């Protein structure tokens, strides 16, 4: 299947993350996408350059206020002199407009650059630097280009997106994500004529942003299989199985820490079957490979064979399929794991014929 790529992902270097008040290296590195590219190149993949997409692609899933903020956040930070005093070379929030502050009053827009950072970010880990906006915007271009290839007749297409996106809602961002690439692909498939679309998110963490964006939209089903947030995993406050969306168009499947191939592949297959039974016309796979055994960001233990089998189960659905990269942080294995899933999807589609 075509692999959509943009060199512009390299413009975004989060420069680590602020975790519990400490600046740590972080794992969402530019090298992630390069490692995936290497593995797919070695396999003879067909690369397609991401095409610039109109701003409507972003506006289909995000409020204008969020995107305007992200587009200008670094320049405002730099213009305020904050890289020199107090000496922080990335945008980091310090104050969050918690809903309980307001007694129902609409919060005012903060005028200070430093305060404004907390209006849209919901954590301190998701830093904005000089090329963050350009990198995030290019990832949307990749996701929507892949959706367009599928609308033009490809059975499946893969967008090698970075930074990831599935933790971003319509109005706020976090979890190392800035724009919801997966959601833009789903919205494009809808706009391109598919009456109903499903997102199946196999990243090790709950796709909370995608769930929120389509919560009250019965034309986009959202399903996510992830490590149980009740066991202390991001996003902690969301991702439980009783979250069903308006009209029941959301499903969450939670996995106990240590879960491996058997339960994880079964959960992915069940989400696929749920979407197929609902009669969706197209599929978006939010492909994180951080459920892998050995990934530093999750306690799940899926093997390469498990990823291949999950890919087959999704391919057997026989749906036009856009695959969008989300997480996956073990640099030595993530490229191979992505290849396993993509190969599995092709094998499943062939089995179905
Ligand atoms: Zn993840």
XYZ file of C-alpha atoms and ligand atoms in Angstrom:
354
model
C 0.000 0.000 0.000
C 1.188 3.565 -0.539
C 3.136 5.148 2.314
C 2.513 8.879 2.656
C 5.510 10.780 3.957
C 6.581 14.340 4.748
C 10.115 15.409 5.650
C 8.524 18.290 7.543
C 7.930 16.066 10.576
C 11.595 16.837 11.359
C 10.694 20.485 11.971
C 8.990 19.430 15.212
C 11.437 18.610 17.975
C 9.603 18.770 21.299
C 12.932 19.046 23.113
C 11.845 16.576 25.761
C 8.929 17.029 28.119
C 8.223 18.568 31.496
C 7.212 15.617 33.662
C 6.410 16.248 37.324
C 8.160 19.590 37.012
C 11.364 18.071 35.676
C 12.631 18.420 32.104
C 13.264 14.902 30.849
C 14.328 13.686 27.391
C 10.948 12.238 26.347
C 10.361 9.513 23.788
C 8.417 11.239 20.994
C 11.542 11.812 18.900
C 12.054 12.708 15.217
C 13.998 9.465 14.894
C 10.756 7.498 15.355
C 9.453 8.334 11.894
C 12.898 7.845 10.353
C 13.113 4.329 11.823
C 9.703 3.465 10.393
C 10.783 4.838 7.032
C 13.949 2.720 7.116
C 12.017 -0.472 7.828
C 9.464 0.212 5.090
C 12.175 1.217 2.597
C 14.011 -2.059 3.230
C 10.747 -3.818 2.404
C 10.457 -1.979 -0.907
C 7.593 0.309 0.101
C 6.026 2.763 -2.338
C 6.436 6.265 -0.884
C 4.118 9.129 -1.801
C 4.874 12.736 -0.850
C 2.216 14.350 1.358
C 0.253 16.988 -0.544
C -0.472 20.321 1.131
C -4.112 20.282 2.240
C -6.436 23.255 2.694
C -7.021 24.615 6.205
C -10.518 23.121 5.994
C -8.864 19.771 6.711
C -7.899 21.018 10.170
C -11.106 23.019 10.675
C -13.146 19.853 10.106
C -12.124 18.582 13.545
C -10.626 21.519 15.489
C -11.931 24.870 16.663
C -10.353 27.886 15.008
C -9.215 29.198 18.394
C -7.034 26.136 19.033
C -5.419 26.161 15.619
C -4.798 29.918 15.728
C -3.146 29.472 19.118
C -0.926 26.594 17.959
C 0.073 28.437 14.795
C 1.285 31.463 16.756
C 2.323 30.033 20.125
C 6.061 29.785 19.523
C 6.395 33.210 17.901
C 4.510 34.802 20.794
C 6.684 32.977 23.330
C 9.855 34.088 21.601
C 8.623 37.665 21.151
C 7.912 37.807 24.899
C 11.582 37.010 25.540
C 10.813 33.852 27.519
C 13.640 31.780 25.976
C 16.055 34.277 27.605
C 14.180 35.112 30.795
C 13.370 32.864 32.636
C 15.237 30.758 30.056
C 12.769 28.165 28.759
C 13.202 27.289 25.077
C 9.795 25.674 24.641
C 6.226 26.769 25.403
C 5.236 25.266 28.781
C 1.957 26.023 30.598
C 1.889 26.952 34.278
C -1.782 27.794 34.943
C -4.809 25.795 33.813
C -8.345 27.262 33.691
C -9.904 24.410 35.652
C -13.700 24.407 35.150
C -14.346 24.624 38.905
C -12.752 28.075 39.010
C -15.628 29.697 37.210
C -18.977 29.050 38.922
C -20.445 28.820 35.454
C -19.000 32.164 34.339
C -17.359 32.053 30.918
C -13.586 32.332 31.446
C -11.946 35.431 29.962
C -9.169 34.936 27.427
C -5.834 35.408 29.177
C -3.784 38.266 27.770
C -0.403 37.059 29.074
C 1.512 34.701 26.816
C 2.504 32.553 29.796
C -1.063 32.190 31.085
C -2.439 31.541 27.631
C -0.333 28.391 27.316
C -2.647 26.638 29.796
C -5.836 27.573 27.978
C -5.257 24.957 25.285
C -2.720 22.495 26.730
C -3.988 19.986 29.284
C -0.601 18.707 30.389
C 2.972 19.960 30.767
C 4.493 17.219 28.612
C 3.522 18.534 25.221
C 6.009 21.304 24.500
C 5.856 23.711 21.579
C 9.047 24.763 19.814
C 9.997 26.714 16.679
C 8.789 24.133 14.126
C 6.010 22.436 16.071
C 3.154 24.018 14.145
C 4.736 23.275 10.755
C 5.441 19.666 11.761
C 1.939 19.095 13.144
C 0.340 20.694 10.096
C 2.414 18.453 7.796
C 1.143 15.407 9.684
C -2.424 16.468 8.855
C -1.345 16.834 5.219
C -0.058 13.237 5.324
C -3.212 11.818 6.919
C -5.544 13.594 4.509
C -3.372 12.706 1.506
C -3.702 9.049 2.533
C -7.484 9.458 2.831
C -7.569 10.997 -0.640
C -5.608 8.050 -2.083
C -8.236 5.703 -0.654
C -11.067 7.871 -1.967
C -9.344 7.672 -5.360
C -9.496 3.885 -5.279
C -6.551 2.520 -3.283
C -7.744 -0.288 -1.040
C -5.526 0.989 1.780
C -2.977 3.737 2.425
C -0.633 4.428 5.330
C 0.271 7.901 6.610
C 3.587 7.888 8.472
C 2.552 10.789 10.696
C 4.536 12.451 13.423
C 3.820 14.094 15.860
C 0.954 11.742 16.758
C -2.567 13.119 17.215
C -5.131 10.891 18.921
C -5.016 12.693 22.306
C -6.195 16.025 20.813
C -9.840 17.103 21.161
C -11.570 19.859 19.204
C -10.312 22.478 21.631
C -7.347 21.218 23.650
C -4.126 19.285 23.144
C -1.747 17.081 25.118
C -0.144 13.655 25.271
C 2.628 14.650 22.831
C -0.090 15.442 20.250
C -1.093 18.814 18.699
C -3.552 18.134 15.853
C -5.661 14.985 15.535
C -4.376 13.446 12.301
C -6.555 10.358 12.619
C -9.693 12.489 13.025
C -8.829 14.565 9.947
C -8.559 11.359 7.907
C -11.953 10.155 9.166
C -13.524 13.535 8.415
C -12.049 13.477 4.903
C -13.475 9.995 4.232
C -16.882 11.262 5.365
C -16.662 14.393 3.231
C -15.503 12.271 0.296
C -18.743 10.318 0.265
C -18.595 7.526 2.860
C -21.804 7.786 4.867
C -20.314 6.179 7.960
C -16.705 5.592 8.982
C -15.086 3.770 11.904
C -11.873 4.601 13.715
C -10.203 1.621 15.380
C -7.415 2.858 17.658
C -4.906 0.154 18.607
C -2.409 2.456 20.312
C -1.580 1.314 23.845
C -3.244 4.458 25.232
C -6.879 5.515 24.991
C -7.664 7.621 21.928
C -9.387 10.202 24.101
C -9.148 13.046 21.613
C -10.728 11.069 18.801
C -13.436 9.833 21.163
C -14.206 13.416 22.217
C -14.261 14.812 18.677
C -16.802 12.261 17.445
C -18.643 11.708 20.761
C -21.937 13.080 19.455
C -21.420 12.137 15.800
C -23.155 8.847 14.947
C -21.573 8.818 11.466
C -18.060 8.235 12.863
C -17.787 5.221 15.140
C -14.799 5.308 17.465
C -13.269 2.274 19.129
C -10.098 2.079 21.181
C -8.204 -0.834 22.748
C -5.734 0.282 25.395
C -4.216 -0.351 28.784
C -6.744 0.132 31.579
C -6.575 3.750 32.799
C -7.757 2.513 36.227
C -4.373 0.776 36.512
C -2.686 4.175 36.508
C -2.131 4.838 32.832
C -2.579 7.938 30.669
C -5.071 9.541 30.135
C -6.164 8.383 33.634
C -9.535 10.185 33.702
C -10.984 8.677 30.536
C -10.986 5.516 28.474
C -13.375 3.336 30.475
C -15.717 0.766 28.977
C -18.903 2.520 30.058
C -18.101 5.491 27.789
C -20.424 4.728 24.894
C -20.903 8.100 23.198
C -24.181 9.697 22.181
C -26.141 6.996 20.259
C -23.656 4.300 21.332
C -21.075 5.143 18.690
C -18.054 4.706 20.963
C -16.412 1.571 22.380
C -13.475 1.188 24.723
C -11.750 -2.134 25.391
C -9.428 -1.991 28.382
C -6.500 -4.359 28.815
C -4.873 -5.340 32.082
C -1.151 -4.541 32.296
C 0.825 -7.499 30.951
C -1.850 -8.432 28.405
C -0.389 -10.152 25.360
C -1.404 -11.404 21.946
C -4.439 -13.476 22.807
C -6.574 -10.894 24.597
C -5.267 -7.913 22.628
C -5.835 -9.414 19.177
C -9.293 -10.588 20.275
C -10.164 -7.049 21.405
C -8.955 -5.519 18.135
C -10.963 -8.121 16.183
C -14.086 -7.417 18.235
C -13.839 -3.679 17.596
C -13.482 -4.392 13.886
C -16.473 -6.720 13.932
C -18.522 -4.115 15.824
C -17.769 -1.532 13.138
C -18.480 -3.955 10.302
C -21.810 -5.014 11.829
C -22.771 -1.346 12.052
C -22.311 -1.199 8.293
C -19.515 1.387 8.116
C -18.192 2.068 4.642
C -14.573 2.856 5.489
C -12.029 2.354 8.251
C -9.306 4.451 9.847
C -6.761 2.528 11.891
C -5.037 4.678 14.516
C -1.844 2.651 14.534
C 0.182 3.000 17.669
C 2.597 0.123 18.164
C 3.363 0.961 21.793
C 1.358 -2.061 22.967
C 4.507 -3.995 22.053
C 6.375 -6.029 24.585
C 9.357 -3.869 25.549
C 7.907 -0.500 24.578
C 8.958 2.048 27.230
C 5.543 3.758 27.344
C 3.186 0.869 28.123
C 2.965 -2.370 30.113
C 1.283 -4.409 27.370
C 3.149 -7.334 25.844
C 2.044 -7.804 22.243
C 4.509 -9.629 19.958
C 5.253 -9.031 16.265
C 3.039 -12.022 15.443
C 0.211 -10.414 17.416
C 0.522 -7.196 15.431
C 0.466 -9.192 12.183
C -2.673 -11.054 13.302
C -4.420 -7.834 14.340
C -3.608 -6.406 10.914
C -5.121 -9.484 9.247
C -8.305 -9.168 11.296
C -8.696 -5.537 10.198
C -7.847 -6.336 6.564
C -10.455 -9.109 6.483
C -13.154 -6.497 7.095
C -12.723 -5.651 3.416
C -13.144 -1.915 3.969
C -11.305 0.972 2.311
C -8.688 1.612 4.986
C -6.524 4.560 6.004
C -3.798 3.745 8.506
C -2.471 6.697 10.516
C 0.615 6.434 12.706
C 0.153 7.229 16.392
C 2.540 6.069 19.164
C 5.338 3.505 19.346
C 8.542 4.379 21.165
C 10.969 1.459 21.064
C 13.242 2.748 18.304
C 14.808 -0.633 17.643
C 11.523 -2.407 16.933
C 8.823 0.070 15.943
C 9.570 0.079 12.213
C 9.304 -3.697 12.042
C 6.081 -3.661 14.038
C 4.469 -1.136 11.710
C 5.489 -3.334 8.780
C 3.856 -6.350 10.477
C 0.519 -4.530 10.790
C 0.557 -3.153 7.240
C 1.482 -6.575 5.833
C -1.256 -8.159 7.943
C -3.844 -5.704 6.600
C -2.834 -6.585 3.020
C -2.933 -10.307 3.770
C -6.362 -10.007 5.395
C -7.730 -8.089 2.429
C -6.386 -10.757 0.043
C -7.885 -13.570 2.135
C -11.216 -11.872 1.837
C -10.641 -11.383 -1.884
Zn 0.329 5.561 22.984
